[in-house]
Short mmCIF file of C-alpha atoms in Angstrom, two decimals:
data_model
loop_
_atom_site.label_atom_id
_atom_site.label_comp_id
_atom_site.label_asym_id
_atom_site.label_seq_id
_atom_site.Cartn_x
_atom_site.Cartn_y
_atom_site.Cartn_z
CA MET U 1 188.25 138.73 129.79
CA ARG U 2 189.17 140.62 126.67
CA VAL U 3 186.36 139.91 124.19
CA LEU U 4 186.17 140.69 120.48
CA VAL U 5 182.58 141.35 119.34
CA THR U 6 181.38 141.60 115.75
CA GLY U 7 177.98 143.18 115.17
CA GLY U 8 178.56 145.30 118.26
CA SER U 9 176.43 148.17 116.95
CA GLY U 10 173.37 145.92 116.54
CA PHE U 11 170.42 145.27 118.83
CA ILE U 12 171.94 142.26 120.61
CA GLY U 13 175.54 143.43 120.23
CA GLN U 14 174.96 146.69 122.09
CA ALA U 15 173.27 144.92 125.01
CA LEU U 16 176.03 142.30 125.15
CA THR U 17 178.75 144.96 125.10
CA GLN U 18 177.14 146.81 128.01
CA ALA U 19 176.87 143.58 130.01
CA LEU U 20 180.51 142.66 129.37
CA LEU U 21 181.72 146.10 130.39
CA ALA U 22 179.48 146.14 133.47
CA ARG U 23 181.14 143.00 134.82
CA GLY U 24 184.66 144.30 134.17
CA ASP U 25 185.56 142.73 130.83
CA GLN U 26 187.34 144.64 128.07
CA VAL U 27 185.56 144.78 124.71
CA VAL U 28 187.00 145.17 121.23
CA ILE U 29 184.27 145.87 118.68
CA LEU U 30 184.93 145.05 115.03
CA SER U 31 182.72 147.24 112.85
CA ARG U 32 182.79 148.30 109.21
CA THR U 33 181.08 151.51 110.38
CA PRO U 34 182.90 152.46 113.59
CA GLU U 35 181.20 155.86 113.61
CA ARG U 36 177.94 154.09 114.55
CA VAL U 37 179.44 152.51 117.65
CA VAL U 38 178.74 154.31 120.93
CA SER U 39 181.99 155.06 122.77
CA ARG U 40 182.20 153.62 126.29
CA PRO U 41 185.00 153.31 128.89
CA GLY U 42 186.75 149.95 128.59
CA GLN U 43 185.82 149.56 124.93
CA ILE U 44 187.74 150.13 121.72
CA CYS U 45 186.51 149.91 118.16
CA VAL U 46 188.44 148.72 115.10
CA SER U 47 187.44 148.46 111.45
CA ARG U 48 189.88 145.63 110.56
CA LEU U 49 191.11 142.54 112.39
CA ALA U 50 194.70 143.62 111.70
CA GLN U 51 194.09 146.50 114.13
CA VAL U 52 193.53 144.11 117.06
CA ALA U 53 196.91 144.66 118.70
CA GLU U 54 196.59 142.52 121.84
CA PRO U 55 195.40 138.91 122.25
CA VAL U 56 191.71 138.33 122.97
CA ASP U 57 190.33 135.60 125.20
CA ALA U 58 187.03 135.16 123.38
CA VAL U 59 185.15 136.13 120.22
CA VAL U 60 181.40 136.70 119.91
CA ASN U 61 180.32 136.80 116.27
CA LEU U 62 176.94 138.49 115.69
CA ALA U 63 177.57 140.22 112.35
CA GLY U 64 175.06 139.86 109.53
CA ALA U 65 172.59 141.83 107.42
CA PRO U 66 169.06 142.03 108.96
CA ILE U 67 166.96 139.09 107.78
CA ILE U 68 163.75 141.13 107.99
CA GLY U 69 163.69 143.78 105.30
CA GLY U 70 161.58 143.09 102.24
CA ARG U 71 161.31 140.23 99.78
CA TRP U 72 164.03 137.61 99.47
CA SER U 73 165.21 138.21 95.95
CA VAL U 74 168.15 136.21 94.65
CA ARG U 75 170.36 139.22 95.37
CA ARG U 76 168.96 139.65 98.89
CA LYS U 77 169.49 135.96 99.71
CA ARG U 78 173.08 136.20 98.56
CA LEU U 79 173.62 139.25 100.77
CA LEU U 80 172.08 137.52 103.81
CA ILE U 81 174.36 134.50 103.40
CA GLU U 82 177.56 136.32 102.45
CA SER U 83 177.27 138.95 105.19
CA ARG U 84 177.37 136.10 107.70
CA THR U 85 179.66 133.50 106.17
CA GLU U 86 182.34 135.86 104.83
CA MET U 87 182.81 137.62 108.16
CA THR U 88 182.85 134.28 109.98
CA ARG U 89 185.43 132.82 107.60
CA GLU U 90 187.55 135.96 107.98
CA LEU U 91 187.43 135.56 111.76
CA VAL U 92 188.36 131.88 111.53
CA ARG U 93 191.33 132.61 109.24
CA TRP U 94 192.49 135.34 111.60
CA MET U 95 192.22 133.06 114.65
CA GLY U 96 194.05 130.28 112.84
CA GLY U 97 196.98 132.58 112.13
CA LEU U 98 197.48 133.67 115.75
CA SER U 99 200.15 132.20 117.99
CA GLN U 100 197.66 132.55 120.84
CA PRO U 101 194.14 132.08 119.45
CA PRO U 102 191.06 132.88 121.55
CA ALA U 103 189.81 130.08 123.79
CA VAL U 104 186.22 130.29 122.56
CA LEU U 105 184.10 131.49 119.65
CA VAL U 106 180.39 132.07 120.35
CA SER U 107 178.88 132.45 116.90
CA GLY U 108 175.41 133.58 115.95
CA SER U 109 172.80 131.44 114.26
CA ALA U 110 169.01 131.23 114.50
CA ILE U 111 166.17 128.78 114.99
CA GLY U 112 165.58 129.18 111.27
CA TYR U 113 168.13 126.35 111.16
CA TYR U 114 165.24 123.91 111.69
CA GLY U 115 163.10 125.30 108.85
CA THR U 116 159.32 125.48 109.15
CA HIS U 117 157.44 123.03 111.37
CA GLN U 118 153.97 122.66 112.83
CA ASP U 119 153.54 121.45 116.44
CA GLU U 120 156.69 119.32 116.61
CA VAL U 121 158.87 120.14 119.62
CA LEU U 122 162.37 120.92 118.37
CA HIS U 123 165.64 120.31 120.22
CA GLU U 124 169.18 120.84 118.98
CA SER U 125 169.28 117.33 117.47
CA SER U 126 165.87 117.51 115.74
CA ALA U 127 165.46 116.89 112.04
CA VAL U 128 165.37 119.97 109.81
CA SER U 129 162.98 121.10 107.10
CA VAL U 130 165.13 122.09 104.15
CA GLY U 131 164.63 125.62 102.84
CA PHE U 132 166.39 128.96 102.64
CA THR U 133 166.50 129.67 106.38
CA HIS U 134 168.06 126.25 107.04
CA ARG U 135 170.63 126.79 104.30
CA LEU U 136 171.47 130.26 105.66
CA CYS U 137 172.02 129.04 109.22
CA GLN U 138 173.73 125.80 108.21
CA GLU U 139 176.35 127.61 106.09
CA TRP U 140 176.86 130.18 108.85
CA GLU U 141 177.37 127.48 111.46
CA GLN U 142 179.66 125.40 109.27
CA ALA U 143 181.91 128.41 108.70
CA ALA U 144 182.17 128.92 112.48
CA LEU U 145 182.91 125.27 113.22
CA GLU U 146 186.09 125.50 111.13
CA ALA U 147 187.63 127.38 114.11
CA ARG U 148 187.90 124.04 115.93
CA GLN U 149 190.91 123.24 113.74
CA ALA U 150 192.77 126.02 115.57
CA GLY U 151 191.85 124.51 118.94
CA VAL U 152 189.06 127.04 119.55
CA ARG U 153 185.95 125.93 121.47
CA VAL U 154 182.90 126.78 119.33
CA CYS U 155 179.37 127.46 120.61
CA LEU U 156 176.56 128.08 118.11
CA VAL U 157 173.75 130.32 119.37
CA ARG U 158 170.46 129.46 117.63
CA THR U 159 168.42 132.49 118.61
CA GLY U 160 164.65 132.87 118.53
CA ILE U 161 162.60 136.09 118.46
CA VAL U 162 164.44 138.46 120.80
CA LEU U 163 162.20 140.76 122.84
CA GLY U 164 163.76 143.98 124.08
CA GLN U 165 163.78 147.75 123.70
CA GLY U 166 164.02 147.60 119.93
CA GLY U 167 164.02 144.60 117.64
CA ALA U 168 160.81 142.73 116.80
CA LEU U 169 158.80 144.13 119.73
CA SER U 170 159.29 147.73 118.63
CA LYS U 171 157.73 146.85 115.26
CA MET U 172 154.67 145.28 116.92
CA LEU U 173 153.95 147.90 119.59
CA PRO U 174 152.56 150.79 117.50
CA ALA U 175 149.68 148.74 116.09
CA PHE U 176 148.91 147.03 119.41
CA ARG U 177 148.96 150.33 121.31
CA LEU U 178 146.35 151.65 118.87
CA GLY U 179 144.20 148.56 119.39
CA LEU U 180 144.93 147.41 115.86
CA GLY U 181 147.09 144.39 116.69
CA GLY U 182 146.18 140.76 116.50
CA PRO U 183 147.23 137.32 115.27
CA ILE U 184 148.78 136.62 111.90
CA GLY U 185 146.74 134.19 109.83
CA ASP U 186 145.13 131.55 112.04
CA GLY U 187 147.58 132.36 114.82
CA GLN U 188 148.52 128.73 115.37
CA GLN U 189 152.15 129.11 114.27
CA TRP U 190 154.58 128.84 117.18
CA MET U 191 156.70 131.76 118.34
CA SER U 192 159.90 130.78 120.13
CA TRP U 193 160.86 133.99 121.89
CA VAL U 194 163.52 135.10 124.37
CA HIS U 195 163.97 138.20 126.53
CA LEU U 196 167.04 140.24 125.56
CA GLU U 197 168.49 139.81 129.06
CA ASP U 198 168.37 136.04 128.65
CA GLU U 199 169.87 136.25 125.16
CA VAL U 200 172.81 138.14 126.64
CA GLY U 201 172.84 135.97 129.75
CA ALA U 202 173.09 132.80 127.69
CA ILE U 203 176.00 134.17 125.64
CA LEU U 204 177.87 135.12 128.83
CA TYR U 205 177.14 131.66 130.24
CA LEU U 206 178.64 129.99 127.18
CA LEU U 207 181.70 132.23 127.39
CA ASP U 208 182.23 131.37 131.05
CA HIS U 209 181.82 127.57 130.97
CA PRO U 210 184.77 125.89 129.19
CA ALA U 211 183.07 122.50 128.92
CA LEU U 212 180.24 123.78 126.70
CA GLN U 213 180.39 123.56 122.92
CA GLY U 214 178.16 122.89 119.93
CA PRO U 215 174.65 124.21 119.19
CA PHE U 216 172.44 125.88 121.80
CA ASN U 217 168.86 127.00 121.26
CA VAL U 218 168.51 130.40 122.91
CA THR U 219 164.75 130.54 123.37
CA ALA U 220 162.61 130.78 126.49
CA PRO U 221 161.47 127.38 127.80
CA GLU U 222 157.80 128.31 127.21
CA PRO U 223 157.16 129.04 123.51
CA VAL U 224 153.66 130.22 122.62
CA THR U 225 151.50 130.35 119.53
CA ASN U 226 151.12 133.62 117.69
CA ALA U 227 147.53 133.85 118.92
CA VAL U 228 148.62 133.49 122.57
CA PHE U 229 151.42 136.01 122.03
CA SER U 230 148.97 138.52 120.56
CA ARG U 231 146.44 138.07 123.38
CA THR U 232 149.18 138.41 125.99
CA LEU U 233 150.66 141.57 124.49
CA ALA U 234 147.19 143.11 124.13
CA ARG U 235 146.35 142.25 127.75
CA VAL U 236 149.59 143.78 129.05
CA LEU U 237 148.88 146.95 127.05
CA LYS U 238 145.18 146.90 128.10
CA ARG U 239 144.10 147.09 124.48
CA PRO U 240 141.99 144.86 122.25
CA GLY U 241 143.98 142.47 120.10
CA CYS U 242 141.40 140.92 117.79
CA LEU U 243 142.29 142.23 114.35
CA ARG U 244 143.86 139.49 112.28
CA VAL U 245 146.42 140.01 109.54
CA PRO U 246 145.54 137.61 106.70
CA ALA U 247 148.44 135.36 105.83
CA TRP U 248 147.83 135.88 102.11
CA VAL U 249 148.50 139.60 102.48
CA LEU U 250 151.96 138.95 103.92
CA ARG U 251 152.68 136.33 101.27
CA MET U 252 151.71 138.82 98.56
CA LEU U 253 153.86 141.59 100.05
CA LEU U 254 156.90 139.60 101.17
CA GLY U 255 156.84 136.40 99.14
CA GLU U 256 159.11 133.71 100.60
CA ALA U 257 160.20 136.06 103.40
CA SER U 258 156.66 135.89 104.85
CA GLU U 259 157.71 132.49 106.21
CA LEU U 260 159.26 134.34 109.17
CA MET U 261 155.78 135.44 110.32
CA VAL U 262 153.36 132.96 108.81
CA ALA U 263 155.25 129.77 109.69
CA GLY U 264 156.90 128.94 112.99
CA GLN U 265 158.98 126.61 115.14
CA ARG U 266 158.27 125.22 118.61
CA VAL U 267 161.84 125.28 119.93
CA LEU U 268 163.05 124.38 123.42
CA PRO U 269 166.48 125.23 124.91
CA ALA U 270 167.39 121.62 125.70
CA ASN U 271 171.16 122.01 125.71
CA LEU U 272 171.08 125.20 127.79
CA HIS U 273 168.83 123.46 130.29
CA THR U 274 171.21 120.50 130.52
CA ALA U 275 174.12 122.93 130.93
CA GLY U 276 172.42 124.51 133.95
CA TYR U 277 171.43 127.91 132.59
CA VAL U 278 168.44 129.38 134.47
CA PHE U 279 166.24 131.79 132.53
CA LYS U 280 165.40 135.07 134.21
CA TYR U 281 162.26 135.41 132.09
CA PRO U 282 160.74 132.01 131.26
CA ASP U 283 157.17 133.42 131.19
CA LEU U 284 155.98 135.64 128.32
CA GLU U 285 153.65 137.91 130.28
CA LYS U 286 156.28 138.66 132.93
CA ALA U 287 158.84 139.33 130.20
CA LEU U 288 156.52 141.75 128.38
CA ARG U 289 155.53 143.54 131.58
CA ALA U 290 159.18 144.00 132.55
CA LEU U 291 160.09 145.31 129.10
CA LEU U 292 157.18 147.72 128.86
CA ALA U 293 157.77 149.00 132.40
CA SER U 294 161.45 149.65 131.66
CA GLY U 295 160.52 151.35 128.38
CA GLU U 296 158.07 153.68 130.13
CA SER U 297 160.57 154.57 132.85
CA GLY U 298 163.20 155.24 130.22
CA SER U 299 160.85 157.56 128.36
CA GLN U 300 160.07 159.44 131.56
CA ARG U 301 163.77 159.95 132.29
CA GLN U 302 164.26 161.37 128.83
#
């Protein structure tokens, strides 16, 4: 296929681009900062949609300002929403004006769609807890769904905490490697995680199966509490993991944004399971061991 990717210079976007190229697809990356995009055979980079000269078969929309990055001021909230919805609306308008629109749009979202919950198991049809993260994801998804008017199949990827070489794991590792890691608060908040290879694998699966549409939770089928995650990471690193980070400290430092670490969601990938996707890494410890082993081998090669 010929696939247009937004957010191609990001953590997930880079991994997706490599996977697409490895299987023989052509990739067009749309980036406001094309100088940040690594050049690869079979890939071109454009800074405007008007520069896309040939038809594309699919679009993967991952663009958006990082949600982790300080307090959620009014200005920051506006940036988080607009960086997602404006790009998505621009894509939809562009697709609607084509004589041959793409067959499918796989558009990013997050499990923040459901808001904060306790132990409730959440599927794609579960009730939401209204708050900023729900509003952010809901507006992002609604903008993407407008592409259906142009006859485009739309899949919404509600992503959990993505574990890979970079991303959330890279922020946790320094403290845990020093033996200073541990649970946040009481550690009972749920962490719905996914290995980067399964994040990419799920997106490819949605691209390749024309009958699939609508929302899909992209989270491993075995979510864990923050306490279990911390114990598992410490065990894999052979370090203690007993030091707790008081929830009040995060609330004081980050305000409403502390919800991302202090609260949680117990999310299952019900629609992906029904669709037949098989996770390569359903188990947290195996996922962490694979990631840390690949990171060590990569460091040795360098």
